[in-house]
Amino acid sequence: MVLKLPFLKRRSGGVDPTVKERLWLTLHWPKNQPTQLVSSCFGGELLLWDLTQSWRRKYTLFSTSAEGHNHSRIVFNLCPLKTEDGKQLLLSTSMDRDVKCWDMATLECCWTLPSLGGFAYSLAFSPVDVGSLAIGVGDGMIRVWNTLSIKNNYDVKNFWQGVKSKVTALCWHPNKEGCLAFGTDDGKVGLYDTCSNKPPQISSTYHKKTVYRLAWGPPVPPMSLGGEGDRPSLTLYSCGGEGIVLQHNPWKLSGEAFDINKLMRDTNSIRYKLPVHTEISWKGDGKVMALGNEDGSIEIFQVPNLKLLCTIQQHHKLVNAIVWHHEHGSRPELSCLLASGSNNAVIYVHNLKAVLESNPESPITITEPYRTLSGHTAKVTSLAWSPHHDGRLVSACYDGTAQVWDALREEPLFNFRGHRGRLLCVAWSPVDPECIYSGADDFCVYRWLTSMQDHSRPPQGKKCIELEKKRLSQFKPKLKKKKKPTLRLPIKQDSSIGNEDESVRENLAPVENGLSDQDGEEEAQEPELPPSPVVCGEPVSCTAVSLGLEKSKVTVTSKVASLKKEPPKEKPEALLKKRKARSMLPLSTSLDHRSKEELHRDCLVLATATHARELHEDVSADLEERFHLGLFTDRAALYRMMETEGKGHLESGHPELFHQLMLWKGDLKGVLQAAAERGELTDSLVAVAPVAGYSVWLWAVEAFAKQLCFQDQYVKAASYLLSIHRVYEAVELLRSNHLYREAIAVAKARLRPEDPVLKDLYLSWGSILERDGHYAIAAKCYLGATSAYDAAKVLARKGDAASLRTAAELAAIAGESELAASLALRCAQELLLLKNWVGAQEALGLHESLQGQRLVFCLLELLCRHLEEKQPPEVRGPSSIYHQWATGSEGTLVQRVTGVWRSAFSVDTPEQCRAALQKLQDVKYPSATSNTPFRQLLLHVCHDLTLAMLSQQAASWEEAVPALLQAVVRSYTSGNFTLMQEIYSAFLPGGCDHLRDKLGDLSPTMAAFKSLEAFFIYGQLYEVWWSLCGPGSESSIWVWSAESTVSDKQSKPGDSASAEDMEQPLGPGLRLSAESERLLSACKELFSERHASLQTSQRTVAEVQETLAEMIRQHQKSQLCKATANGPNRDEPSQQAERAPSQPPSPTEERNAPVSLPELTRRLTEANERIAEFPESVKAWPFPDVLECCLVLLHIGSQCPGAVNPEMQQQAQKLLQKYGHTRAYRRHCQIRHT
C-alpha cells in the first residue's frame, strides 16, 4: 500500500520550496484503530488517513474549521495522551516551535503553547495595531504576539520565510499597518507585511556584521533630493556592527542603500575619523537624530543635511541604547529628554531643550548630564520610556534584572528579577501602564507588572555575582597553557594548585571589546614562579629568575631530578661519513648494470644506428626501447632520455632533479611553467629565471609569490613582489592578511610620504587596535596618519586619569584646544573621585581656558576641608591629598578662598575676576534632586559659589545674588539642609542686609534677593524649632535655660514622630532667646501671600495632572478587566447602592469622591490662568514653601506660648485656611483645626 502526500495550498502561511527534498515525515498509529493513521505533511498540516479507502486517497485534514490552527512548518513529533475522563488527545511539536494539543474525536486544536528556540533579542510594539508585540528571536523567526487577545493568551503568529539568521532588530512603521522592518545577525535588512502571506522584501545592500538597530526617519540627501514619485515620506535606517548607518528606500529595497557618513562629513566639514556608530534614534517630530558611538559619545544631528548640533561626552564605553522621551505627555518640554545606556552600567538622561531651541552655529560639547541613574552592576542593553507617565523609564541590564526609574527624581522604583539570564530587550505596554515585557538570553519573554515587584533597586551583591557565574559556566574555552619547566621536587602541591585555579578564574573574567576589566590594555608579562615551601632534606639550588623580553631561565639542581637534558651520545665514525649524492641519471645507470648479453646488444644497436645511412623500423624501435643509448647518439635521442629520466624523478618524488635535467636541456621556461603548475617553484629556480629573459623572470616571481601565499608565507611573497617593483601589491598582500606592521614598514620605505595608501594603512590598523582594546598603539597609528584628534580620542577611551591626562596633553600639542580642555576637565574629575586635589589642579593647569575651573576646584577643596574638620575623627573617610594652602585655618572660609586665589592663581584685579567669570558662565549644570550624589552636588554648588565670589570681587552684585541663590536652591531641592546652612554661615554670616544696600531698592535682581533672604530666614526658623526639639539642656543662641536639668521626655521630643507631641508646651525653665524672638519677628518676610497663591496653583496643577493620569490608568485597567471577564462586574454598583442610604458620607469621603473630567479640566485651566497672571520676577526665582513656614511657626508658638506675635499667628492661620486645601497640606490643616 502506498500513500501519496498531497501538496495543500494554505492561506495561513507559505511553504518552504525545498521542503519536498528534505521532508521530515512523522507518523502516529492510534491505539485500537488499526485502519487509521496520522501523518504530517509538507507545510505542517496533520492528516488522518483511512486505510480502508486508500485507493481513493481518503484523508481528513486536522482543524478544517479554523484557519491558522495548523503548524506553519514541518512537524517533528507526535505523542498520544489520554485524560482521566477517557478523552484521546494528541500532542505535536513542529519546526515553528509551537506545541499543539489536538482532540482526536473532533480533530480540532484544543490549545497552542508557543516557545522560543533562541535568545529574545528585540521587542517592538506596533504603533498602529496596538497590542501587537513583535519578538525577534535567535532561532531565525519573528513572532507577532497579539497581547490583547481575549480567547487566547498566546495568540502568536510566526514569520520565518526569507529569514536565514538570528533576528536581532525590529521596528514597526509609524503609520503603515503591518509593515515590520527586521535586521538579522548576518547583516540583512528586510520588510515584512504581517497582514499578508507574502515573503519579505530584502534590501540589496547588506551590512558586513550584525544589524543592531533599526529606525524610521525622514529622508536625507541624496534620497530626499529625488523626484516626488521616488521620494518616500519615511526611510529606514539601519545600524550595523561594522559601525555604518545605512539609509534604505522602503519603496525600492532592490536599490542601493546610502551611507550617511558621507553626508555628515560634507555638511560639517569633518576632517578627522568618524566614530564607529552603534545606535541610532530619531526624535518623535523627525527633526533631530541621535547617534551613539563605540567610544561612548552621542552626537545630535539636525535634518535635512545632518548638521551636527552637539556632542555628548558622558559615557566612556560603547553605547547600547538611546531613546527619546515621548511627546504626548502633560509636559511637552520633556520631549527633549534623551536617555542613554552603555557598557559602563550607568544611565544618563540629558535635557537638550536649550540646544535644540538655540540651534548653535558651531557644535557644542555637553559633559554634564541632566539626571544620572545609578544602580545597575553590568552593561545596560535596552531602554524604554513609559508612554503613560512623564519621566518614567525602564532599563534592561546584563545583571539579570529590569529596573523602572523615576528619571526626573533620579529614584529607582521597581526591580524585576524573574529572568534567569542576561536581559537583552525591554518594552512598555502601550495599553497597561503597569505592564512591561522583557526578553533575555534564557529563551524567555516575560510579561510582568510593576506593582507586583518586591524589590525597588537592582541587586548589588550576591544576585549579580551568581548571574555572572552562571553566564561564565555556560561556555568555558580551553585555555592554552604555556609549557613550563616542571620541578619534580617532593613538596606539597596544595598552594600551587590553588594559585592555578585563581589564574583560571581571572582569565575567565568577562571581556568587552577585546579588553578584560582587570587587564585593560596593559601588556602581558611573564608570571613569576611562586616560592614553594621545600620539605625535602635534599639540597636545592635555584638561580635568579630574569623577567625581560627573553624567556625566563630557571636552573634547578637536585638529586631527585635534573632539568638539564643529557648530551647526545657520539655516533661512530662510520655513520659520520658524507652521504653519497643521488644520481641525476639513475635509470640509465641501472641499465648499464645489466647482464653481459644485454650490454653486448646495446653495442650492436648503437653501432647499427651510428653507421647506417637510414634507420630501419626495427632499429628505431630498439633505440626507443633502449633510451639510455641516447647518451651516445644524437641530441633528439638525448632529449628523449632526459624526459624519461625526468619522469622517473617526478614519480619518485624528486622534482628538483627533474628541474635540473630540464636546465641541462636548456628548456628553462618549460621548467618554470611545469614547476608553477605543480606548485613546486623554489628560490633557486626563481634565481636562475633571468637567464630566460626579463619577462620570464617577472612571470616566475609572480607565480612564486602566489605559490607562497597558498603556503601562508605572506611576508616572503611580499618580498618577492618587491623584487619586481610591485610595491602596492606587496603592501596590499600584507594588509589583507593583517600584517599591518610589516605593510607599514614596506610602504614607509618604498612609497612617497604623501601617498594616501600609507595613511589608509595607519587608519585601518588603528581601527583594529582600537576595537581590540589596544588604545596606546592605536593612538600611535593615528598620529602616524597625522590625525592627532583621533589619537587623543582613542587614548581617552581608557577612562583612567593617566590616559586622560596623556590624551589632553596630546590634544594640546596638536592644537586641538577644545578637545584638550574637555579631556583635562575629565581627568580632573576622575582625580576628584580619588580625592587627589593636587593631581586635579595639575590636570586643569594643562589648558588656559580652564582657569575658571581651577578656581571652582580650589573652592571645592577648601569647602571639603572645612566640612571635614567639623566632622568627628571616627566619622571621617580616608585621607585626601590636599594642597599646602588648604591645611591652614586662619580666617573665615571666604577669606581663605580669596587669599588662595590671589597667591596661587594670581586672580586679584576686577578685570581678572571678570575674565574668569565669563569663562564659567558658559557652563550650565542641571538642577539637583534628592537622589543627586553628594560629590556631584558639592561640585555644582561650588561652581555657583565661585560665580558669586567672582561677581562680588568684580563689584557686580546683580550677578552675585542670583549665583548665591542658585547654590542655596541646589542644597534646598536636594534635601541637604546642613549644606545650605553651611553656605549661609560661610558666605552670609551676618545676614543679607549688606546685599540690600549694595543692590538698592530699584535693582532688577531685588526679587532674587528677597528669595535669598527668605531662604536665610527659613533655615534659621528651622534652627529655632530644632533647638526646642533637640536633645540636650544647654543654652544656645536660640534657647536659654533657667534650670540646670530637663527631663528626658522634654529633652528628646524629636524621638516622637507625631505632630501632636511636638505641640506640647515646654517646661517653664526653657525660653527663647532674644535672637530667636528677633528672628520670629522677621518671619513676616516668609508670609508672602503672592508666593503662597503661586505655590498653591502649581500644586493644584500637579495634583490635577496626577489625578488625570490615575483616571486614565484606572479606565484602561477596568477595560482590560471587563474584556477578560467578558462583561462588567455587576456586584459593585449594587453594593454601592445598598450602602448609599445607610449612612451619609463624611466630609472626608466627599473630598475624596471621584471628580468628573470636566471638573478637573476646569481646575487645571483656572490654575494655569492664575499662574500666567503672576509676574515673571515672582515665577523666575524659587521661594520657600509658605505654608510649610506657617506650620513651623505655629508649632513654635504652641511650644513656647507668647514667643510668637499673635498677629503673625493669625496671618499664618489665615494663609493655611485660604491655601491649605491641596492634598499636601490638607491633613496638617485638619490637625491644626482640631
PDB file of N, CA and C in Angstrom, residues 468-521:
ATOM      1  N   GLU A 468      26.546  36.247  37.069  1.00  0.00           N
ATOM      2  CA  GLU A 468      27.790  36.277  36.302  1.00  0.00           C
ATOM      3  C   GLU A 468      28.451  34.909  36.287  1.00  0.00           C
ATOM      4  N   LYS A 469      28.411  34.197  37.431  1.00  0.00           N
ATOM      5  CA  LYS A 469      28.979  32.857  37.467  1.00  0.00           C
ATOM      6  C   LYS A 469      28.219  31.922  36.538  1.00  0.00           C
ATOM      7  N   LYS A 470      26.903  32.061  36.515  1.00  0.00           N
ATOM      8  CA  LYS A 470      26.100  31.207  35.641  1.00  0.00           C
ATOM      9  C   LYS A 470      26.417  31.478  34.177  1.00  0.00           C
ATOM     10  N   ARG A 471      26.615  32.747  33.838  1.00  0.00           N
ATOM     11  CA  ARG A 471      26.932  33.086  32.452  1.00  0.00           C
ATOM     12  C   ARG A 471      28.296  32.522  32.062  1.00  0.00           C
ATOM     13  N   LEU A 472      29.246  32.614  32.955  1.00  0.00           N
ATOM     14  CA  LEU A 472      30.572  32.121  32.639  1.00  0.00           C
ATOM     15  C   LEU A 472      30.620  30.603  32.575  1.00  0.00           C
ATOM     16  N   SER A 473      29.710  29.957  33.313  1.00  0.00           N
ATOM     17  CA  SER A 473      29.726  28.493  33.319  1.00  0.00           C
ATOM     18  C   SER A 473      29.093  27.896  32.072  1.00  0.00           C
ATOM     19  N   GLN A 474      28.407  28.734  31.268  1.00  0.00           N
ATOM     20  CA  GLN A 474      27.767  28.202  30.074  1.00  0.00           C
ATOM     21  C   GLN A 474      28.784  27.766  29.032  1.00  0.00           C
ATOM     22  N   PHE A 475      29.878  28.461  28.935  1.00  0.00           N
ATOM     23  CA  PHE A 475      30.878  28.117  27.924  1.00  0.00           C
ATOM     24  C   PHE A 475      32.242  28.473  28.476  1.00  0.00           C
ATOM     25  N   LYS A 476      33.082  27.488  28.590  1.00  0.00           N
ATOM     26  CA  LYS A 476      34.428  27.701  29.084  1.00  0.00           C
ATOM     27  C   LYS A 476      35.415  27.316  27.986  1.00  0.00           C
ATOM     28  N   PRO A 477      36.036  28.289  27.356  1.00  0.00           N
ATOM     29  CA  PRO A 477      37.016  27.949  26.316  1.00  0.00           C
ATOM     30  C   PRO A 477      38.242  27.291  26.913  1.00  0.00           C
ATOM     31  N   LYS A 478      38.831  26.432  26.119  1.00  0.00           N
ATOM     32  CA  LYS A 478      40.038  25.763  26.565  1.00  0.00           C
ATOM     33  C   LYS A 478      41.191  26.756  26.531  1.00  0.00           C
ATOM     34  N   LEU A 479      41.866  26.828  27.648  1.00  0.00           N
ATOM     35  CA  LEU A 479      42.980  27.747  27.752  1.00  0.00           C
ATOM     36  C   LEU A 479      44.260  27.069  27.303  1.00  0.00           C
ATOM     37  N   LYS A 480      45.019  27.784  26.485  1.00  0.00           N
ATOM     38  CA  LYS A 480      46.291  27.250  26.042  1.00  0.00           C
ATOM     39  C   LYS A 480      47.340  27.537  27.104  1.00  0.00           C
ATOM     40  N   LYS A 481      47.780  26.505  27.746  1.00  0.00           N
ATOM     41  CA  LYS A 481      48.758  26.664  28.801  1.00  0.00           C
ATOM     42  C   LYS A 481      50.164  26.649  28.218  1.00  0.00           C
ATOM     43  N   LYS A 482      50.963  27.570  28.705  1.00  0.00           N
ATOM     44  CA  LYS A 482      52.350  27.605  28.267  1.00  0.00           C
ATOM     45  C   LYS A 482      53.116  26.477  28.945  1.00  0.00           C
ATOM     46  N   LYS A 483      54.031  25.922  28.207  1.00  0.00           N
ATOM     47  CA  LYS A 483      54.862  24.863  28.765  1.00  0.00           C
ATOM     48  C   LYS A 483      55.874  25.470  29.714  1.00  0.00           C
ATOM     49  N   LYS A 484      55.844  25.004  30.928  1.00  0.00           N
ATOM     50  CA  LYS A 484      56.757  25.487  31.933  1.00  0.00           C
ATOM     51  C   LYS A 484      57.609  24.328  32.427  1.00  0.00           C
ATOM     52  N   PRO A 485      58.821  24.619  32.818  1.00  0.00           N
ATOM     53  CA  PRO A 485      59.658  23.542  33.375  1.00  0.00           C
ATOM     54  C   PRO A 485      59.079  23.041  34.684  1.00  0.00           C
ATOM     55  N   THR A 486      58.866  21.778  34.743  1.00  0.00           N
ATOM     56  CA  THR A 486      58.279  21.180  35.945  1.00  0.00           C
ATOM     57  C   THR A 486      59.383  20.800  36.911  1.00  0.00           C
ATOM     58  N   LEU A 487      59.173  21.163  38.136  1.00  0.00           N
ATOM     59  CA  LEU A 487      60.149  20.853  39.188  1.00  0.00           C
ATOM     60  C   LEU A 487      59.698  19.604  39.898  1.00  0.00           C
ATOM     61  N   ARG A 488      60.361  18.541  39.682  1.00  0.00           N
ATOM     62  CA  ARG A 488      59.977  17.274  40.308  1.00  0.00           C
ATOM     63  C   ARG A 488      60.602  17.187  41.695  1.00  0.00           C
ATOM     64  N   LEU A 489      60.075  18.002  42.561  1.00  0.00           N
ATOM     65  CA  LEU A 489      60.560  18.009  43.935  1.00  0.00           C
ATOM     66  C   LEU A 489      59.497  17.409  44.833  1.00  0.00           C
ATOM     67  N   PRO A 490      59.880  16.672  45.830  1.00  0.00           N
ATOM     68  CA  PRO A 490      58.893  16.072  46.753  1.00  0.00           C
ATOM     69  C   PRO A 490      58.353  17.110  47.709  1.00  0.00           C
ATOM     70  N   ILE A 491      57.489  18.013  47.181  1.00  0.00           N
ATOM     71  CA  ILE A 491      56.924  19.074  48.013  1.00  0.00           C
ATOM     72  C   ILE A 491      55.420  19.020  47.903  1.00  0.00           C
ATOM     73  N   LYS A 492      54.742  19.742  48.797  1.00  0.00           N
ATOM     74  CA  LYS A 492      53.283  19.788  48.785  1.00  0.00           C
ATOM     75  C   LYS A 492      52.810  20.657  47.623  1.00  0.00           C
ATOM     76  N   GLN A 493      51.731  20.229  46.962  1.00  0.00           N
ATOM     77  CA  GLN A 493      51.236  20.914  45.763  1.00  0.00           C
ATOM     78  C   GLN A 493      49.970  21.703  46.016  1.00  0.00           C
ATOM     79  N   ASP A 494      49.505  21.806  47.253  1.00  0.00           N
ATOM     80  CA  ASP A 494      48.221  22.471  47.510  1.00  0.00           C
ATOM     81  C   ASP A 494      48.269  23.942  47.114  1.00  0.00           C
ATOM     82  N   SER A 495      49.349  24.607  47.518  1.00  0.00           N
ATOM     83  CA  SER A 495      49.402  26.043  47.243  1.00  0.00           C
ATOM     84  C   SER A 495      49.480  26.335  45.756  1.00  0.00           C
ATOM     85  N   SER A 496      50.258  25.543  45.029  1.00  0.00           N
ATOM     86  CA  SER A 496      50.371  25.804  43.592  1.00  0.00           C
ATOM     87  C   SER A 496      49.087  25.519  42.863  1.00  0.00           C
ATOM     88  N   ILE A 497      48.361  24.485  43.291  1.00  0.00           N
ATOM     89  CA  ILE A 497      47.070  24.191  42.654  1.00  0.00           C
ATOM     90  C   ILE A 497      46.086  25.320  42.887  1.00  0.00           C
ATOM     91  N   GLY A 498      46.071  25.840  44.089  1.00  0.00           N
ATOM     92  CA  GLY A 498      45.172  26.960  44.364  1.00  0.00           C
ATOM     93  C   GLY A 498      45.496  28.174  43.525  1.00  0.00           C
ATOM     94  N   ASN A 499      46.753  28.459  43.362  1.00  0.00           N
ATOM     95  CA  ASN A 499      47.120  29.602  42.528  1.00  0.00           C
ATOM     96  C   ASN A 499      46.708  29.391  41.086  1.00  0.00           C
ATOM     97  N   GLU A 500      46.804  28.156  40.613  1.00  0.00           N
ATOM     98  CA  GLU A 500      46.414  27.882  39.227  1.00  0.00           C
ATOM     99  C   GLU A 500      44.925  28.078  39.043  1.00  0.00           C
ATOM    100  N   ASP A 501      44.119  27.655  40.017  1.00  0.00           N
ATOM    101  CA  ASP A 501      42.669  27.851  39.904  1.00  0.00           C
ATOM    102  C   ASP A 501      42.329  29.326  39.873  1.00  0.00           C
ATOM    103  N   GLU A 502      43.028  30.104  40.695  1.00  0.00           N
ATOM    104  CA  GLU A 502      42.749  31.532  40.711  1.00  0.00           C
ATOM    105  C   GLU A 502      43.094  32.171  39.374  1.00  0.00           C
ATOM    106  N   SER A 503      44.193  31.742  38.786  1.00  0.00           N
ATOM    107  CA  SER A 503      44.555  32.314  37.487  1.00  0.00           C
ATOM    108  C   SER A 503      43.549  31.957  36.420  1.00  0.00           C
ATOM    109  N   VAL A 504      43.000  30.746  36.499  1.00  0.00           N
ATOM    110  CA  VAL A 504      41.961  30.360  35.536  1.00  0.00           C
ATOM    111  C   VAL A 504      40.729  31.220  35.711  1.00  0.00           C
ATOM    112  N   ARG A 505      40.321  31.493  36.925  1.00  0.00           N
ATOM    113  CA  ARG A 505      39.156  32.339  37.161  1.00  0.00           C
ATOM    114  C   ARG A 505      39.396  33.755  36.673  1.00  0.00           C
ATOM    115  N   GLU A 506      40.619  34.243  36.837  1.00  0.00           N
ATOM    116  CA  GLU A 506      40.906  35.580  36.338  1.00  0.00           C
ATOM    117  C   GLU A 506      40.845  35.627  34.816  1.00  0.00           C
ATOM    118  N   ASN A 507      41.300  34.547  34.184  1.00  0.00           N
ATOM    119  CA  ASN A 507      41.258  34.529  32.723  1.00  0.00           C
ATOM    120  C   ASN A 507      39.839  34.442  32.196  1.00  0.00           C
ATOM    121  N   LEU A 508      38.911  33.921  33.003  1.00  0.00           N
ATOM    122  CA  LEU A 508      37.527  33.804  32.564  1.00  0.00           C
ATOM    123  C   LEU A 508      36.707  35.025  32.899  1.00  0.00           C
ATOM    124  N   ALA A 509      37.347  36.116  33.302  1.00  0.00           N
ATOM    125  CA  ALA A 509      36.608  37.339  33.588  1.00  0.00           C
ATOM    126  C   ALA A 509      35.954  37.842  32.318  1.00  0.00           C
ATOM    127  N   PRO A 510      34.789  38.522  32.450  1.00  0.00           N
ATOM    128  CA  PRO A 510      34.091  38.987  31.245  1.00  0.00           C
ATOM    129  C   PRO A 510      34.937  39.967  30.459  1.00  0.00           C
ATOM    130  N   VAL A 511      34.949  39.779  29.168  1.00  0.00           N
ATOM    131  CA  VAL A 511      35.751  40.603  28.279  1.00  0.00           C
ATOM    132  C   VAL A 511      34.820  41.428  27.410  1.00  0.00           C
ATOM    133  N   GLU A 512      35.056  42.713  27.313  1.00  0.00           N
ATOM    134  CA  GLU A 512      34.265  43.608  26.494  1.00  0.00           C
ATOM    135  C   GLU A 512      35.203  44.343  25.546  1.00  0.00           C
ATOM    136  N   ASN A 513      34.855  44.292  24.242  1.00  0.00           N
ATOM    137  CA  ASN A 513      35.627  44.976  23.211  1.00  0.00           C
ATOM    138  C   ASN A 513      37.084  44.513  23.196  1.00  0.00           C
ATOM    139  N   GLY A 514      37.279  43.227  23.480  1.00  0.00           N
ATOM    140  CA  GLY A 514      38.630  42.710  23.447  1.00  0.00           C
ATOM    141  C   GLY A 514      39.458  43.054  24.655  1.00  0.00           C
ATOM    142  N   LEU A 515      38.856  43.639  25.680  1.00  0.00           N
ATOM    143  CA  LEU A 515      39.598  44.035  26.865  1.00  0.00           C
ATOM    144  C   LEU A 515      38.906  43.498  28.096  1.00  0.00           C
ATOM    145  N   SER A 516      39.614  42.869  28.975  1.00  0.00           N
ATOM    146  CA  SER A 516      39.022  42.455  30.235  1.00  0.00           C
ATOM    147  C   SER A 516      39.014  43.630  31.193  1.00  0.00           C
ATOM    148  N   ASP A 517      38.116  43.578  32.152  1.00  0.00           N
ATOM    149  CA  ASP A 517      38.010  44.660  33.113  1.00  0.00           C
ATOM    150  C   ASP A 517      39.246  44.772  33.993  1.00  0.00           C
ATOM    151  N   GLN A 518      39.954  43.664  34.151  1.00  0.00           N
ATOM    152  CA  GLN A 518      41.083  43.679  35.062  1.00  0.00           C
ATOM    153  C   GLN A 518      42.355  44.135  34.361  1.00  0.00           C
ATOM    154  N   ASP A 519      42.549  43.672  33.124  1.00  0.00           N
ATOM    155  CA  ASP A 519      43.837  43.898  32.483  1.00  0.00           C
ATOM    156  C   ASP A 519      43.914  45.238  31.792  1.00  0.00           C
ATOM    157  N   GLY A 520      42.805  45.676  31.184  1.00  0.00           N
ATOM    158  CA  GLY A 520      42.855  46.880  30.376  1.00  0.00           C
ATOM    159  C   GLY A 520      43.749  46.661  29.183  1.00  0.00           C
ATOM    160  N   GLU A 521      44.567  47.610  28.890  1.00  0.00           N
ATOM    161  CA  GLU A 521      45.458  47.454  27.758  1.00  0.00           C
ATOM    162  C   GLU A 521      46.894  47.254  28.212  1.00  0.00           C
TER     163      GLU A 521
END
